[in-house]
mmCIF file of C-alpha atoms and ligand atoms in Angstrom:
data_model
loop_
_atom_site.group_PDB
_atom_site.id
_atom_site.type_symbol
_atom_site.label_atom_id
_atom_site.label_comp_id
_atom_site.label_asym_id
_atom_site.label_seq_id
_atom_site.Cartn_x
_atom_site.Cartn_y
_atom_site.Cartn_z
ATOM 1 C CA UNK S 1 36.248 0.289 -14.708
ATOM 2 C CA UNK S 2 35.592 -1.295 -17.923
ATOM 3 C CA UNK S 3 39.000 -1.248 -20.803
ATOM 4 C CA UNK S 4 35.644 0.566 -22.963
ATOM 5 C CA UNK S 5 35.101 3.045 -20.104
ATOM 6 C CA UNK S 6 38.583 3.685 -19.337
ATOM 7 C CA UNK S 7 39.749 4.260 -22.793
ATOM 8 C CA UNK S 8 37.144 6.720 -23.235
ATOM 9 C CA UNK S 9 37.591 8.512 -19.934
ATOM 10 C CA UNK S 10 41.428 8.710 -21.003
ATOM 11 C CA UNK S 11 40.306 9.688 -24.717
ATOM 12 C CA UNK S 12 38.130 12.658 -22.618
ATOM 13 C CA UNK S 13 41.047 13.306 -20.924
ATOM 14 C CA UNK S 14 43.334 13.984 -23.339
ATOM 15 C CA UNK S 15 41.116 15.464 -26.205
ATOM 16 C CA UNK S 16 41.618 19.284 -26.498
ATOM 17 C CA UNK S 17 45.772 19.033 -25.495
ATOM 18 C CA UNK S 18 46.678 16.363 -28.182
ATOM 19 C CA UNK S 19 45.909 17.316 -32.039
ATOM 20 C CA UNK S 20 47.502 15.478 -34.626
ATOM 21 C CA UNK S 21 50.674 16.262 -36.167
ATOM 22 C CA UNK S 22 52.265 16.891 -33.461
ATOM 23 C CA UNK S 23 55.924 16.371 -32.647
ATOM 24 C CA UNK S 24 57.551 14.011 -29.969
ATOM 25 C CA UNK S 25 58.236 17.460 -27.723
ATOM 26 C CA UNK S 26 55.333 18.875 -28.394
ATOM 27 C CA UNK S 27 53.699 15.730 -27.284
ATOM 28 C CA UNK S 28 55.566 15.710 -23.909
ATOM 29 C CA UNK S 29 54.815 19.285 -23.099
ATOM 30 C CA UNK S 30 51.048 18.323 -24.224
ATOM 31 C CA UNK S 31 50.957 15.392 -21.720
ATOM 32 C CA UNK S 32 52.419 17.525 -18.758
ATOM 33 C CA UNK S 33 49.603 20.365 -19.282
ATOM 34 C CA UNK S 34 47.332 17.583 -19.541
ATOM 35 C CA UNK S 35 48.739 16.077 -16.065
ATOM 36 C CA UNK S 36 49.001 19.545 -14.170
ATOM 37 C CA UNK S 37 45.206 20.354 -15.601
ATOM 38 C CA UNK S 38 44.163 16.944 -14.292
ATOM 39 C CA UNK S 39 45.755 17.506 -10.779
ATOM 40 C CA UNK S 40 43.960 20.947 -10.596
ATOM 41 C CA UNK S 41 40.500 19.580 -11.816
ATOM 42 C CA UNK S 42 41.185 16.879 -8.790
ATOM 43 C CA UNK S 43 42.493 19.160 -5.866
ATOM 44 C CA UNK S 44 39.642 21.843 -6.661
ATOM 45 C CA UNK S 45 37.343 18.699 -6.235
ATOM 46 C CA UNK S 46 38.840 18.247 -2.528
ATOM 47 C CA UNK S 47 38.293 21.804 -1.756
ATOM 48 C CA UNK S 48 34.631 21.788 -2.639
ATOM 49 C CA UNK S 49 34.342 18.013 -0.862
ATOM 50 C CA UNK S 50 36.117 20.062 2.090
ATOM 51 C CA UNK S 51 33.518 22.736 1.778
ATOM 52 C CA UNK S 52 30.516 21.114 0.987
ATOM 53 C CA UNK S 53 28.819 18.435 2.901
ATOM 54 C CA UNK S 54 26.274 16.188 1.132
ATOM 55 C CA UNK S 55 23.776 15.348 3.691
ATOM 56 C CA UNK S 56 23.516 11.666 4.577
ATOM 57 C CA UNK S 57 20.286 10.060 3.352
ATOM 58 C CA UNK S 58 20.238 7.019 6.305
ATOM 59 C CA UNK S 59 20.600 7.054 10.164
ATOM 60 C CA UNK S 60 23.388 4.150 8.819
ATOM 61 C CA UNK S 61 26.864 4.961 11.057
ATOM 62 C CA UNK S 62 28.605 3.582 7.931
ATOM 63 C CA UNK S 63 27.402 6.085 5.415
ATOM 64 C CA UNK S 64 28.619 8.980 7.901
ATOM 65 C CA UNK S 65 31.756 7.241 7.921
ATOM 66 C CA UNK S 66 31.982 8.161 4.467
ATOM 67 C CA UNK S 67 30.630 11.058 4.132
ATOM 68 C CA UNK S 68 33.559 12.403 6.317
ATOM 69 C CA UNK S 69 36.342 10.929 4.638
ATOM 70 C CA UNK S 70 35.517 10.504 1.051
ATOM 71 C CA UNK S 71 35.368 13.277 -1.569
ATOM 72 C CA UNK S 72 31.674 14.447 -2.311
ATOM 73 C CA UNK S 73 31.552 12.881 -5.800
ATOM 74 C CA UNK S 74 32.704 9.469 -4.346
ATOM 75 C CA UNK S 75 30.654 9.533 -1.549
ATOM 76 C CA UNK S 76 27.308 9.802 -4.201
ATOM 77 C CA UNK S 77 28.739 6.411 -5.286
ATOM 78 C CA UNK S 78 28.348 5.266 -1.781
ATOM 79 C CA UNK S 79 25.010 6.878 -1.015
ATOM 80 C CA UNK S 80 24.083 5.001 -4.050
ATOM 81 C CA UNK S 81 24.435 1.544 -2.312
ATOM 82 C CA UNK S 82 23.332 2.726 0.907
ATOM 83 C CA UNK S 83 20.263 3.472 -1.132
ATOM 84 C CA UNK S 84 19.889 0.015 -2.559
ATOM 85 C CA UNK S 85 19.330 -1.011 0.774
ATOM 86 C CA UNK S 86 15.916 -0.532 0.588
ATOM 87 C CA UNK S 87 15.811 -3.136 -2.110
ATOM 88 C CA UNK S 88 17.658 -5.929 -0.595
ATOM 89 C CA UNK S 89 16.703 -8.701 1.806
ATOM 90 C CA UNK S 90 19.159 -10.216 4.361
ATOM 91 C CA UNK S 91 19.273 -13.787 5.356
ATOM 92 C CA UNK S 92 21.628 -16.102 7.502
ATOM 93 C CA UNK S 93 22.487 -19.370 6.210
ATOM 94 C CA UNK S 94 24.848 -21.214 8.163
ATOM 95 C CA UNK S 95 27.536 -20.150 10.165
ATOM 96 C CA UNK S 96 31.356 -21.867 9.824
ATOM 97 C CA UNK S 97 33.592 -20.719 13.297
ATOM 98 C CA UNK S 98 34.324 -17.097 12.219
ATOM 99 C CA UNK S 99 32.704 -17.408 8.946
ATOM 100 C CA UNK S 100 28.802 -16.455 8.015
ATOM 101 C CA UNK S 101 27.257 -16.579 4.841
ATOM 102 C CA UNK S 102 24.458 -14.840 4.035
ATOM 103 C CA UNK S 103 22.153 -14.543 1.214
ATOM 104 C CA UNK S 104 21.047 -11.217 -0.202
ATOM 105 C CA UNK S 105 17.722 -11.023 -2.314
ATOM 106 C CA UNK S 106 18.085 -8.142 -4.655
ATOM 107 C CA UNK S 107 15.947 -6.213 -7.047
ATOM 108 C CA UNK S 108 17.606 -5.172 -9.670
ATOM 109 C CA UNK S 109 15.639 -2.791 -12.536
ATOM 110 C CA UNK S 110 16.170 -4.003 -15.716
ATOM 111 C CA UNK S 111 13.963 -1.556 -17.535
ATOM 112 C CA UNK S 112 11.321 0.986 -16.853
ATOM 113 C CA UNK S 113 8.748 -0.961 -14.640
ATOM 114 C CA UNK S 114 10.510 -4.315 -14.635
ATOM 115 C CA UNK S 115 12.846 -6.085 -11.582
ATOM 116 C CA UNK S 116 14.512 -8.806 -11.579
ATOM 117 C CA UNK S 117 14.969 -10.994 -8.116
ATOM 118 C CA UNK S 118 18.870 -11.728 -8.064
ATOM 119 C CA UNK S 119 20.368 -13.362 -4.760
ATOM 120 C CA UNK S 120 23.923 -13.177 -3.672
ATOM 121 C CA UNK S 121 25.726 -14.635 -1.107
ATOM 122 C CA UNK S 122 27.717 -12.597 1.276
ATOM 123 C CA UNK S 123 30.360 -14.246 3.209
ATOM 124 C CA UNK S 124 31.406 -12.688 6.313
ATOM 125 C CA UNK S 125 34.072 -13.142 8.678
ATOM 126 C CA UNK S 126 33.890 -12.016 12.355
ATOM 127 C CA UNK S 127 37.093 -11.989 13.296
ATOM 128 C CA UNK S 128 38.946 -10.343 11.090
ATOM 129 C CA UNK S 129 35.162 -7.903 10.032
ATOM 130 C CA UNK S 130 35.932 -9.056 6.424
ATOM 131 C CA UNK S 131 33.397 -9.316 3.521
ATOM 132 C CA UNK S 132 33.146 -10.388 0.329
ATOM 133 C CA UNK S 133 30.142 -10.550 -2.162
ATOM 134 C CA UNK S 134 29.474 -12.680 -4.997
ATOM 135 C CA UNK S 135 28.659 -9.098 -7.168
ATOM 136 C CA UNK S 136 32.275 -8.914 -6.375
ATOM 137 C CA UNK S 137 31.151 -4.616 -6.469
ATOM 138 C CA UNK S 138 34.591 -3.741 -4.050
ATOM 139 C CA UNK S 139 37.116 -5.861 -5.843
ATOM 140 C CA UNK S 140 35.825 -4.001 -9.361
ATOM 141 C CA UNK S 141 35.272 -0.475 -8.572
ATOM 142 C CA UNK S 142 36.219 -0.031 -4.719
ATOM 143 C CA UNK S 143 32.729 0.351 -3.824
ATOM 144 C CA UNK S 144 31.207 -1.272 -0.762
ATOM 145 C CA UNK S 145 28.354 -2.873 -2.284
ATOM 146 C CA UNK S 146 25.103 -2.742 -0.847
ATOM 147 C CA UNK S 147 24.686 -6.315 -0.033
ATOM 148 C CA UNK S 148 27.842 -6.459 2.030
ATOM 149 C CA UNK S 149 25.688 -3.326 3.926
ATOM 150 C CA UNK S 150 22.820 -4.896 4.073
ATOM 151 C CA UNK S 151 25.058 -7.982 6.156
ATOM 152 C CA UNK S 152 26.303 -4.867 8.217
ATOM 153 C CA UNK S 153 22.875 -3.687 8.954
ATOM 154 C CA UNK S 154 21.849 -7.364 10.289
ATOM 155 C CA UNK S 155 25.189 -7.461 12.557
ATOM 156 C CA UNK S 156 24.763 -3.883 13.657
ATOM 157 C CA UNK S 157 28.233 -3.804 12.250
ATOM 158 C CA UNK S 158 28.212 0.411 12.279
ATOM 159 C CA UNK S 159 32.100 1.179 10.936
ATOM 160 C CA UNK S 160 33.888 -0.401 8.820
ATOM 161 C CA UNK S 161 38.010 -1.235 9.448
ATOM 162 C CA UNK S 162 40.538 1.242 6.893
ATOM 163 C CA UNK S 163 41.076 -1.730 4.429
ATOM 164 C CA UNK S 164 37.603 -0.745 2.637
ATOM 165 C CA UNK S 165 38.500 2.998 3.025
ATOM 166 C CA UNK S 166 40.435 3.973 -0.168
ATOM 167 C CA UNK S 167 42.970 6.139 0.127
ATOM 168 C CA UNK S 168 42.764 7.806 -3.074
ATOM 169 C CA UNK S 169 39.014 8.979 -2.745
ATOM 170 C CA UNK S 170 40.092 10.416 0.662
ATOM 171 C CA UNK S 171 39.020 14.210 0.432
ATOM 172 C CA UNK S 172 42.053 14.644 3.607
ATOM 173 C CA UNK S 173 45.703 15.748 3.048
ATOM 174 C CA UNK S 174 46.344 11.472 3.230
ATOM 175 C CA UNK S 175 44.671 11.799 -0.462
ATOM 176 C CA UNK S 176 46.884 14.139 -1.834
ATOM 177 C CA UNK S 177 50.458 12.082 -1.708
ATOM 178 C CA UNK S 178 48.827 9.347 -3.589
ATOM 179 C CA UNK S 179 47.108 11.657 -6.280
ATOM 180 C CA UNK S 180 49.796 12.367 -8.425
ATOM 181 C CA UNK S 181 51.586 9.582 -8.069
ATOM 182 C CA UNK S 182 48.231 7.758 -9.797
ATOM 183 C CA UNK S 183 48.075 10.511 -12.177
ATOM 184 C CA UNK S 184 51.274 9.378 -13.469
ATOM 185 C CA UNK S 185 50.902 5.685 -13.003
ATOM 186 C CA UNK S 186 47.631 6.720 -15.478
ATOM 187 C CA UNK S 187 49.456 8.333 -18.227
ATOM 188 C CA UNK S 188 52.398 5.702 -18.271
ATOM 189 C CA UNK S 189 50.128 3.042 -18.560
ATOM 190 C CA UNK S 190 48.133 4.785 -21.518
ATOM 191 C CA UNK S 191 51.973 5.408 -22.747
ATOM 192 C CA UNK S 192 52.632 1.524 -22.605
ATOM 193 C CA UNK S 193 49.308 0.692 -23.895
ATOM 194 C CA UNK S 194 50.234 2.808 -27.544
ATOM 195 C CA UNK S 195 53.815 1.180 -27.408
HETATM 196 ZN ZN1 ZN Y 201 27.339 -7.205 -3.534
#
């Protein structure tokens, strides 16, 4: 996430608990509604993901994968790459021992109408099922990108290991340990940032 994006998403967060003139206490007790509304926004978000299935859009084992683990707004994300699919051209060009790279052709709209022809190279190891892509989508938002699928779809690769399953999109009990321990992490780092 963008320091743009995530200052406004924390600005979002906190409008309507913190008004100015406020005192240090009332601050504190402003902060902990703010926390305890942010957990209960989150957990009734599991129970829905719990309750509602979004339907998978692709015969793809890896996008069932998610759809079973991750919470339903997380797994649009997903579907969202999986889509992209349809866009993006797979090719092999040269394998090292374990290692493959491949190059993706994407088409990426820049406005109404127009695409742009972008290629990135995927590498991917075998032997440990690792990948990483030049649009470098994973390391940013957590998001398996859809070139590193498209590599999947070419290797009939059809589940991917736990290391690109994030355990704080996890709609399971796993999830809920690390939730408020990020909700925290969240407000004392928007604490340091005003210090
Ligand atoms: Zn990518």
């Amino acid at each position: 996430m963008s320091i743009t994006k995530r200052s406004e998403s924390m600005h979002a967060f906190f409008e309507g608990f913190v008004h100015s003139g406020t005192t240090l206490k009332e601050l504190v007790n402003q902060f902990d509604n703010a926390l305890r509304n942010k957990v209960k926004v989150e957990v009734t978000a599991d129970f829905n993901s719990i309750n509602q299935t979004i339907p998978c859009i692709s015969p793809f084992g890896i996008e069932k994968q998610f759809q079973m683990i991750y919470t339903n707004a997380k797994f649009k994300e997903v579907q969202e790459e999986v889509l992209g699919l349809i866009l993006c051209n797979c090719t092999l060009v040269n394998t090292k021992g374990y290692v493959s790279t491949f190059d993706v052709l994407d088409q990426i709209s820049i406005d109404e109408g127009h695409v742009k022809n972008v290629h990135y190279s995927v590498y991917y190891n075998e032997e440990e099922c690792e990948f990483k892509c030049m649009c470098a989508l994973f390391e940013m938002r957590g998001i398996f990108c859809r070139h590193a699928f498209a590599v999947c779809r070419m290797k009939k690769i059809n589940a991917l290991p736990e290391k690109y399953i994030l355990d704080r999109w996890r709609k399971d009990l796993k999830r809920r340990y690390t939730l408020v321990k990020s909700s925290y992490d969240d407000l004392q780092g928007n604490a340091d940032a005003r210090r």
